[in-house]
XYZ file of C-alpha atoms in Angstrom:
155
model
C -0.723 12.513 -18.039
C -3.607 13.162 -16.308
C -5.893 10.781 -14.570
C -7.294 7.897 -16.408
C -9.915 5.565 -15.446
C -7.920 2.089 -14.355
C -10.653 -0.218 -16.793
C -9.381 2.608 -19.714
C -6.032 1.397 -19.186
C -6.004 -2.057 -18.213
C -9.528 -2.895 -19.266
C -8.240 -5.455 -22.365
C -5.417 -7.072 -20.339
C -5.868 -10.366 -18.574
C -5.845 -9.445 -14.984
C -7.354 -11.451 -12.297
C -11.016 -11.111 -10.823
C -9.835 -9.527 -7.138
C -7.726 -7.250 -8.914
C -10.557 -6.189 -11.526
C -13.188 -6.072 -9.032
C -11.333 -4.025 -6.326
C -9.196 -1.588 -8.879
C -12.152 -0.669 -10.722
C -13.102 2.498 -9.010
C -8.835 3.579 -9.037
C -7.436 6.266 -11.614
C -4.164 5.387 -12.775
C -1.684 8.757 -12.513
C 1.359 7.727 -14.281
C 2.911 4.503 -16.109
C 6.710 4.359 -16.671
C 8.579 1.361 -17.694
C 12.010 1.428 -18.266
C 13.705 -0.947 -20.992
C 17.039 -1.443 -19.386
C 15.927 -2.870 -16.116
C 12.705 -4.037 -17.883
C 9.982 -2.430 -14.781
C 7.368 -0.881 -14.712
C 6.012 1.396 -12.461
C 2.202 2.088 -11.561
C 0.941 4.583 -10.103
C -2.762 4.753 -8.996
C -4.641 6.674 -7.119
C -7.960 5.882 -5.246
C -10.800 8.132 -3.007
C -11.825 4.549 -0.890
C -9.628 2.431 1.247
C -8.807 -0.636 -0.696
C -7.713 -3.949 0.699
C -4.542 -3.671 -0.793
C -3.539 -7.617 -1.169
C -4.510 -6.897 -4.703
C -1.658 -4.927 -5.375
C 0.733 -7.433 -5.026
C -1.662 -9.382 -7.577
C -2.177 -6.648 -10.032
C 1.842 -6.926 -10.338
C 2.000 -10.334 -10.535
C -0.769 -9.950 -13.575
C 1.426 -7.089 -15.332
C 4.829 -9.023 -14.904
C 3.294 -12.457 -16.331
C 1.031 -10.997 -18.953
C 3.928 -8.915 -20.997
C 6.995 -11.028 -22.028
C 8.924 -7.854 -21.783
C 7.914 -6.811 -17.904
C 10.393 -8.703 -15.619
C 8.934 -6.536 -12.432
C 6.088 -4.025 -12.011
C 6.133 -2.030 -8.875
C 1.919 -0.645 -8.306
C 2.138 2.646 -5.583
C -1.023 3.433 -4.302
C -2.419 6.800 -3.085
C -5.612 7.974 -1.587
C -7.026 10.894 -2.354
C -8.830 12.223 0.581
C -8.621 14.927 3.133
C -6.549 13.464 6.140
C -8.047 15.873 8.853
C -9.160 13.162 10.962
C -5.790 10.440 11.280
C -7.811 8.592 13.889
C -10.149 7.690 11.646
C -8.044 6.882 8.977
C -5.918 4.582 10.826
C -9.017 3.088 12.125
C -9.912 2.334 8.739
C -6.282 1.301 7.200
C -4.677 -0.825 10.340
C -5.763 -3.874 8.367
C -3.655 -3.076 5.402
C -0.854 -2.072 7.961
C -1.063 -5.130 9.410
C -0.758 -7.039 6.148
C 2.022 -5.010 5.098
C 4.060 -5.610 8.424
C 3.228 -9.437 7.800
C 5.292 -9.559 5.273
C 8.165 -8.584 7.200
C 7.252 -10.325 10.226
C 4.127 -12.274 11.493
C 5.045 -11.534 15.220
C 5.085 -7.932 14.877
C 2.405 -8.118 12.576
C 0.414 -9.815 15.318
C 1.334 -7.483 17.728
C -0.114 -4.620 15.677
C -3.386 -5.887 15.253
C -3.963 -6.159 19.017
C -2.706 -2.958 19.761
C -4.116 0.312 20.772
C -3.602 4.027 19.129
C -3.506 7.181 20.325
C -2.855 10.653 18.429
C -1.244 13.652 20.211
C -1.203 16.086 17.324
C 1.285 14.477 14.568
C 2.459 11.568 17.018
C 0.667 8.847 16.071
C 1.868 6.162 19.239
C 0.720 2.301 19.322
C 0.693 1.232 22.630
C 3.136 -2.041 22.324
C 5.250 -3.734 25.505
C 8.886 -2.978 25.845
C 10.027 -6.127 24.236
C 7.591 -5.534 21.354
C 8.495 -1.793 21.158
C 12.345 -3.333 20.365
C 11.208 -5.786 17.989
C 9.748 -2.761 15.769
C 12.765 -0.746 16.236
C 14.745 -3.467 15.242
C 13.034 -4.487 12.446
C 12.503 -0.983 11.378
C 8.458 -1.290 11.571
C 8.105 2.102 12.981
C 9.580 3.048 9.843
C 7.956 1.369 7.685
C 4.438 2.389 8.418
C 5.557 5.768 8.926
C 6.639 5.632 4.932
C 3.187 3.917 4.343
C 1.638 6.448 6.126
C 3.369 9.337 3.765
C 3.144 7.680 1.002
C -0.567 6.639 1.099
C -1.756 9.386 2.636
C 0.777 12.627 2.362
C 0.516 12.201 6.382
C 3.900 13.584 8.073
């Protein structure tokens, strides 16, 4: 399938305003669902940063507006060169953040206030020991390195 305009889709489906009004301007790549486990998956694609609270939404919509949905699981990808990370993670920490604070507030927290730097592909927040643990521990690091991929195709 290629690329379809998200309104061409999803246009004539009940889906709330935030999720409307900030999905608009997304292509949708793929749609799966499988019967046996009764999800569906989403995949869109977008060429501006999106506050991504919607996403969680736009599932929410799917799942309650078709009897047969028990889950939908949206991905997200952007579709932009990455040649400057800096400026992309200047851009994106917000929706980091909000993705960590749903694992953990502290860390989340912890996030916001810190500083960045890039060496080359090392992307390193500047956290305190204790916070540097709590990330390990709770597999943060992780986490927004798979965001990072995912979202972005950055390694």
């Amino acid at each position: 399938m290629s690329p379809v305009k998200f309104s061409d889709v999803f246009g004539n489906i009940e889906l709330s305003s935030n999720v409307k009004t900030t999905l608009k301007n997304t292509l949708v790549d793929k749609v799966t669902f499988n019967k046996n486990t009764k999800l569906m998956y989403i995949y869109l694609s977008s060429e501006a940063i999106l506050n991504e609270d919607c996403l969680n939404d736009f599932s929410l919509d799917i799942s309650e507006g078709f009897d047969y949905v028990e889950k939908a699981d949206v991905s997200l990808h952007y579709n932009f060169p990455c040649d400057n990370v800096g400026e992309v993670l200047h851009f994106y920490k917000d929706n980091i953040a909000r993705q960590i604070d749903r694992e953990s507030s502290i860390c989340s927290n912890i996030f916001e206030k810190a500083d960045f730097k890039i060496n080359g592909i090392v992307i390193t927040f500047d956290v305190d020991c204790n916070s540097a643990f709590l990330f390990r521990r709770r597999n943060i690091d992780t986490k927004i390195e798979n965001l990072l991929k995912q979202r972005f195709d950055i390694e």
